[in-house]
Amino acid sequence: MEEAIARLRQWTAESDNIVFFGGAGVSTESGIPDFRSVDGLYHQTYRFPPETILSHSFFKHDPAEFFAFYRDKLIVQDAKPNAAHLKLAQWEQEGKLKAVVTQNIDGLHQMAGSKTVLELHGSVHRCYCEKCRKPYPEAFINEGTGVPRCACGGIVRPDVVLYEEGLDDKIMSDSIRYIQNAEVLIIGGTSLNVYPAAGLINYYHGDKLVLINLSETPADHLANLVIHGKIGEVLSQL
Ligand code: OAD
Ligand code: ZN
């Protein structure tokens, strides 16, 4: 591990074109559970599996249950950026990092100071009426009960991508462009299980692909450097 961190330190010190691509594991050190770890959301008991509740058809069919789950499990109040978020923001400020591409919806990269954040799966911090598109503050959903309704009668929902919904074309194409042009691509805190996001790794053509994840991923064999550890602990050593 020491040797791997030393190499990562050298690659990142020398580069002004780092791109980071991450997932839920980036925020576990901020106290937000991920999805697929043993203590992740998918292993907690709820009436329906999260993949089901977080789908567009379930949202349509049973919005009351959707919002109960959403408020209970996906809204984390008071979470703060950890060492991983802070290091990435620092690198951007120093002109070393071009973009953070994230599957997370928690807004912690922005809270840490990152500016170019491509949120593939949207954000809990933006909400809108599904019918008339009027924007609403997040408190309208988070602090209410039952199904939040707009004056027009439509349901007010978070701007997050549910299963069965497509990703934003512009965010996806920008992410592809940053990754294609990256010198160092650091992928961290993601099980690389959910497509199309997981497929972004295939657009990288360089020879400095770094994977930092607690557990093994299906892409470990593609990486030039694999570090199995906590991303905040690893990045804070750089
Ligand atoms: P997962 O929960 O699938 O994967 C998180 C990964 O992070 C796991 O492989 C963990 O081992 C690892 N991990 C946890 N804590 C870590 C830490 N401190 N340092 C390093 N690694 C750590 O989360 P994602 O890959 O982000 O989609 O999941 C992708 C998508 O699945 C999510 O965006 C969400 C979910 O369904 C939607 O909601 C649309
Ligand atoms: Zn409306």
Short mmCIF file of C-alpha atoms and ligand atoms in Angstrom, two decimals:
data_model
loop_
_atom_site.label_atom_id
_atom_site.label_comp_id
_atom_site.label_asym_id
_atom_site.label_seq_id
_atom_site.Cartn_x
_atom_site.Cartn_y
_atom_site.Cartn_z
CA MET A 1 0.00 0.00 0.00
CA GLU A 2 2.84 2.43 0.86
CA GLU A 3 4.40 1.86 -2.54
CA ALA A 4 1.09 2.36 -4.34
CA ILE A 5 0.43 5.58 -2.46
CA ALA A 6 3.93 6.81 -3.30
CA ARG A 7 3.28 6.20 -7.00
CA LEU A 8 -0.10 7.92 -6.81
CA ARG A 9 1.56 10.84 -5.03
CA GLN A 10 4.02 11.18 -7.88
CA TRP A 11 1.40 10.91 -10.65
CA THR A 12 -0.87 13.47 -9.03
CA ALA A 13 1.98 15.83 -8.15
CA GLU A 14 3.13 15.90 -11.77
CA SER A 15 -0.28 16.23 -13.43
CA ASP A 16 -2.49 19.18 -14.25
CA ASN A 17 -5.13 16.98 -15.85
CA ILE A 18 -6.59 14.72 -13.18
CA VAL A 19 -10.21 13.63 -13.46
CA PHE A 20 -12.02 11.90 -10.62
CA PHE A 21 -14.94 9.53 -11.04
CA GLY A 22 -16.64 8.33 -7.87
CA GLY A 23 -19.61 6.87 -6.12
CA ALA A 24 -21.23 6.26 -2.76
CA GLY A 25 -17.98 5.06 -1.14
CA VAL A 26 -16.67 8.63 -1.32
CA SER A 27 -19.29 9.72 1.22
CA THR A 28 -19.23 6.81 3.69
CA GLU A 29 -16.50 8.56 5.68
CA SER A 30 -18.98 11.44 6.01
CA GLY A 31 -21.45 9.05 7.63
CA ILE A 32 -23.64 8.42 4.59
CA PRO A 33 -24.12 4.68 3.98
CA ASP A 34 -23.37 3.35 0.49
CA PHE A 35 -25.67 0.96 -1.36
CA ARG A 36 -23.92 -2.37 -1.74
CA SER A 37 -21.59 -2.81 1.25
CA VAL A 38 -22.75 -5.14 4.04
CA ASP A 39 -23.95 -2.16 6.04
CA GLY A 40 -25.16 -0.40 2.88
CA LEU A 41 -28.72 0.52 2.03
CA TYR A 42 -29.34 -2.62 0.03
CA HIS A 43 -28.79 -4.78 3.09
CA GLN A 44 -31.16 -2.94 5.36
CA THR A 45 -34.63 -4.24 5.80
CA TYR A 46 -37.41 -2.30 4.24
CA ARG A 47 -40.70 -3.35 2.80
CA PHE A 48 -39.37 -3.38 -0.75
CA PRO A 49 -35.82 -3.61 -2.09
CA PRO A 50 -34.30 -0.15 -2.74
CA GLU A 51 -33.85 -0.90 -6.46
CA THR A 52 -37.63 -1.32 -6.60
CA ILE A 53 -38.56 1.74 -4.54
CA LEU A 54 -36.06 3.91 -6.42
CA SER A 55 -37.58 3.11 -9.80
CA HIS A 56 -39.75 5.38 -11.87
CA SER A 57 -42.60 2.89 -12.03
CA PHE A 58 -42.66 2.49 -8.24
CA PHE A 59 -42.58 6.27 -7.81
CA LYS A 60 -45.65 6.51 -10.04
CA HIS A 61 -47.44 3.57 -8.47
CA ASP A 62 -46.80 4.31 -4.77
CA PRO A 63 -45.41 7.81 -4.23
CA ALA A 64 -46.27 7.72 -0.50
CA GLU A 65 -43.98 4.73 0.05
CA PHE A 66 -41.34 6.30 -2.19
CA PHE A 67 -41.25 9.50 -0.12
CA ALA A 68 -41.25 7.59 3.18
CA PHE A 69 -38.14 5.70 2.02
CA TYR A 70 -36.58 8.79 0.49
CA ARG A 71 -36.93 10.86 3.67
CA ASP A 72 -35.86 7.98 5.88
CA LYS A 73 -32.83 6.72 3.95
CA LEU A 74 -31.65 9.14 1.29
CA ILE A 75 -31.84 12.46 3.07
CA VAL A 76 -28.88 12.86 5.35
CA GLN A 77 -28.93 16.09 7.30
CA ASP A 78 -25.73 17.61 8.62
CA ALA A 79 -23.28 15.49 6.62
CA LYS A 80 -19.96 17.25 6.06
CA PRO A 81 -17.33 16.75 3.35
CA ASN A 82 -14.50 14.40 4.33
CA ALA A 83 -10.81 14.31 3.43
CA ALA A 84 -11.55 12.88 -0.03
CA HIS A 85 -13.95 15.68 -1.02
CA LEU A 86 -11.54 18.27 0.38
CA LYS A 87 -8.47 16.96 -1.46
CA LEU A 88 -10.34 16.93 -4.78
CA ALA A 89 -11.53 20.51 -4.23
CA GLN A 90 -7.99 21.56 -3.35
CA TRP A 91 -6.59 19.99 -6.53
CA GLU A 92 -9.15 21.80 -8.65
CA GLN A 93 -8.27 25.09 -7.00
CA GLU A 94 -4.59 24.44 -7.70
CA GLY A 95 -5.38 23.85 -11.38
CA LYS A 96 -4.54 20.16 -11.20
CA LEU A 97 -7.97 18.57 -11.43
CA LYS A 98 -10.38 19.22 -14.32
CA ALA A 99 -13.60 17.64 -13.09
CA VAL A 100 -15.32 15.45 -10.55
CA VAL A 101 -17.76 13.03 -12.13
CA THR A 102 -20.01 11.56 -9.45
CA GLN A 103 -22.86 9.15 -9.04
CA ASN A 104 -23.63 10.72 -5.67
CA ILE A 105 -26.63 12.91 -5.05
CA ASP A 106 -25.51 14.39 -1.72
CA GLY A 107 -23.84 17.61 -2.91
CA LEU A 108 -20.78 17.09 -0.68
CA HIS A 109 -18.27 17.82 -3.46
CA GLN A 110 -19.76 21.28 -3.94
CA MET A 111 -19.87 21.80 -0.18
CA ALA A 112 -16.13 21.04 -0.12
CA GLY A 113 -15.57 23.74 -2.74
CA SER A 114 -15.45 21.78 -6.01
CA LYS A 115 -16.82 23.78 -8.95
CA THR A 116 -16.85 21.41 -11.91
CA VAL A 117 -18.99 18.59 -10.58
CA LEU A 118 -20.88 16.41 -13.03
CA GLU A 119 -23.74 14.82 -11.15
CA LEU A 120 -24.68 11.81 -13.23
CA HIS A 121 -27.56 10.85 -10.93
CA GLY A 122 -28.75 14.33 -10.01
CA SER A 123 -28.99 15.93 -6.58
CA VAL A 124 -31.24 15.83 -3.54
CA HIS A 125 -30.67 19.57 -3.24
CA ARG A 126 -32.77 20.40 -6.31
CA CYS A 127 -36.49 19.69 -6.42
CA TYR A 128 -39.19 20.44 -8.95
CA CYS A 129 -42.80 19.79 -9.81
CA GLU A 130 -43.04 16.88 -12.21
CA LYS A 131 -46.02 18.43 -13.95
CA CYS A 132 -45.27 22.17 -14.35
CA ARG A 133 -41.49 22.01 -13.66
CA LYS A 134 -41.63 24.74 -11.04
CA PRO A 135 -38.54 24.54 -8.81
CA TYR A 136 -39.00 23.98 -5.08
CA PRO A 137 -36.57 24.25 -2.14
CA GLU A 138 -35.49 20.87 -0.82
CA ALA A 139 -37.13 21.62 2.54
CA PHE A 140 -40.48 21.38 0.78
CA ILE A 141 -39.91 17.63 0.41
CA ASN A 142 -37.57 16.95 3.32
CA GLU A 143 -39.54 18.71 6.03
CA GLY A 144 -42.99 17.78 4.84
CA THR A 145 -44.91 14.56 5.25
CA GLY A 146 -46.78 12.41 2.77
CA VAL A 147 -46.62 13.14 -0.94
CA PRO A 148 -45.43 16.72 -1.60
CA ARG A 149 -47.74 18.48 -4.04
CA CYS A 150 -47.37 21.58 -6.14
CA ALA A 151 -50.19 24.14 -6.32
CA CYS A 152 -50.86 22.77 -9.82
CA GLY A 153 -51.55 19.32 -8.38
CA GLY A 154 -48.34 17.74 -9.68
CA ILE A 155 -45.95 15.82 -7.44
CA VAL A 156 -42.84 17.67 -6.28
CA ARG A 157 -39.87 15.35 -6.66
CA PRO A 158 -36.13 15.47 -6.12
CA ASP A 159 -34.00 15.96 -9.22
CA VAL A 160 -32.46 12.51 -8.92
CA VAL A 161 -32.29 9.86 -11.58
CA LEU A 162 -34.47 6.88 -10.72
CA TYR A 163 -34.05 3.40 -12.14
CA GLU A 164 -35.73 3.25 -15.59
CA GLU A 165 -34.97 6.94 -16.14
CA GLY A 166 -32.30 8.15 -18.52
CA LEU A 167 -29.25 10.19 -17.61
CA ASP A 168 -28.90 13.79 -18.75
CA ASP A 169 -27.26 13.78 -22.21
CA LYS A 170 -25.13 16.86 -21.63
CA ILE A 171 -23.79 15.65 -18.28
CA MET A 172 -23.00 12.27 -19.81
CA SER A 173 -21.25 13.72 -22.87
CA ASP A 174 -19.26 16.20 -20.74
CA SER A 175 -18.21 13.34 -18.46
CA ILE A 176 -17.07 11.31 -21.46
CA ARG A 177 -15.07 14.26 -22.78
CA TYR A 178 -13.27 14.87 -19.47
CA ILE A 179 -12.47 11.19 -19.06
CA GLN A 180 -11.29 10.78 -22.67
CA ASN A 181 -8.92 13.72 -22.27
CA ALA A 182 -7.70 12.91 -18.76
CA GLU A 183 -4.08 12.17 -18.03
CA VAL A 184 -4.74 10.63 -14.62
CA LEU A 185 -8.15 9.08 -14.00
CA ILE A 186 -8.87 8.24 -10.38
CA ILE A 187 -11.92 6.08 -9.81
CA GLY A 188 -12.97 5.66 -6.21
CA GLY A 189 -15.72 4.50 -3.90
CA THR A 190 -17.85 2.85 -6.51
CA SER A 191 -18.70 -0.81 -7.05
CA LEU A 192 -18.90 -0.09 -10.82
CA ASN A 193 -22.08 -2.10 -10.98
CA VAL A 194 -24.58 0.43 -12.26
CA TYR A 195 -24.71 1.32 -15.95
CA PRO A 196 -24.41 3.50 -17.92
CA ALA A 197 -22.22 5.28 -15.33
CA ALA A 198 -19.95 2.27 -14.81
CA GLY A 199 -19.21 2.17 -18.55
CA LEU A 200 -17.47 5.57 -18.38
CA ILE A 201 -14.22 3.81 -17.48
CA ASN A 202 -14.04 2.53 -21.07
CA TYR A 203 -13.51 6.04 -22.43
CA TYR A 204 -10.18 6.47 -20.70
CA HIS A 205 -7.18 5.88 -22.96
CA GLY A 206 -4.26 6.83 -20.75
CA ASP A 207 -1.88 4.73 -18.70
CA LYS A 208 -2.59 6.18 -15.26
CA LEU A 209 -5.88 4.63 -14.27
CA VAL A 210 -6.10 4.49 -10.48
CA LEU A 211 -8.77 2.55 -8.60
CA ILE A 212 -9.27 3.28 -4.91
CA ASN A 213 -11.98 1.13 -3.38
CA LEU A 214 -12.49 -0.76 -0.15
CA SER A 215 -13.58 -3.92 -1.92
CA GLU A 216 -12.65 -5.44 -5.28
CA THR A 217 -14.43 -4.17 -8.37
CA PRO A 218 -15.04 -5.77 -11.77
CA ALA A 219 -12.52 -3.29 -13.22
CA ASP A 220 -9.53 -3.97 -10.95
CA HIS A 221 -7.74 -5.78 -13.78
CA LEU A 222 -8.01 -2.69 -16.04
CA ALA A 223 -6.30 -0.34 -13.60
CA ASN A 224 -2.63 0.65 -13.61
CA LEU A 225 -2.81 1.10 -9.86
CA VAL A 226 -5.27 -0.52 -7.45
CA ILE A 227 -5.52 0.54 -3.82
CA HIS A 228 -7.94 -1.32 -1.58
CA GLY A 229 -8.53 1.12 1.24
CA LYS A 230 -10.61 4.03 2.44
CA ILE A 231 -10.52 6.85 -0.04
CA GLY A 232 -10.43 9.65 2.52
CA GLU A 233 -7.53 8.00 4.31
CA VAL A 234 -5.69 7.44 1.02
CA LEU A 235 -6.21 10.91 -0.49
CA SER A 236 -5.32 12.67 2.75
CA GLN A 237 -1.84 11.14 2.49
CA LEU A 238 -1.18 12.90 -0.82
P1 OAD B 1 -22.11 1.08 -4.21
O1 OAD B 1 -22.71 1.02 -2.86
O2 OAD B 1 -22.56 0.10 -5.22
O3 OAD B 1 -20.53 0.91 -4.10
C1 OAD B 1 -19.79 1.63 -3.17
C2 OAD B 1 -18.39 1.06 -3.19
O4 OAD B 1 -17.58 1.88 -2.36
C3 OAD B 1 -18.28 -0.36 -2.63
O5 OAD B 1 -17.56 -1.15 -3.54
C4 OAD B 1 -17.53 -0.19 -1.30
O6 OAD B 1 -16.62 -1.26 -1.07
C5 OAD B 1 -16.78 1.08 -1.55
N1 OAD B 1 -16.51 1.89 -0.35
C6 OAD B 1 -17.31 2.12 0.73
N2 OAD B 1 -16.74 2.98 1.57
C7 OAD B 1 -15.53 3.31 1.03
C8 OAD B 1 -14.46 4.17 1.42
N3 OAD B 1 -14.49 4.87 2.56
N4 OAD B 1 -13.39 4.26 0.59
C9 OAD B 1 -13.32 3.55 -0.57
N5 OAD B 1 -14.30 2.73 -0.98
C10 OAD B 1 -15.39 2.63 -0.20
O7 OAD B 1 -22.27 2.59 -4.71
P2 OAD B 1 -22.15 3.16 -6.20
O8 OAD B 1 -21.15 2.43 -6.99
O9 OAD B 1 -22.04 4.62 -6.09
O10 OAD B 1 -27.91 4.94 -8.17
O11 OAD B 1 -23.59 2.82 -6.72
C11 OAD B 1 -23.99 3.26 -7.98
C12 OAD B 1 -25.44 3.63 -7.99
O12 OAD B 1 -26.23 2.58 -7.43
C13 OAD B 1 -25.81 4.79 -7.10
O13 OAD B 1 -25.52 6.03 -7.71
C14 OAD B 1 -27.27 4.62 -6.94
C15 OAD B 1 -27.32 3.15 -6.67
O14 OAD B 1 -28.46 2.53 -7.06
C16 OAD B 1 -29.09 5.55 -8.18
O15 OAD B 1 -29.69 5.84 -7.16
C17 OAD B 1 -29.61 5.85 -9.55
ZN ZN B 2 -46.66 22.20 -10.58
#
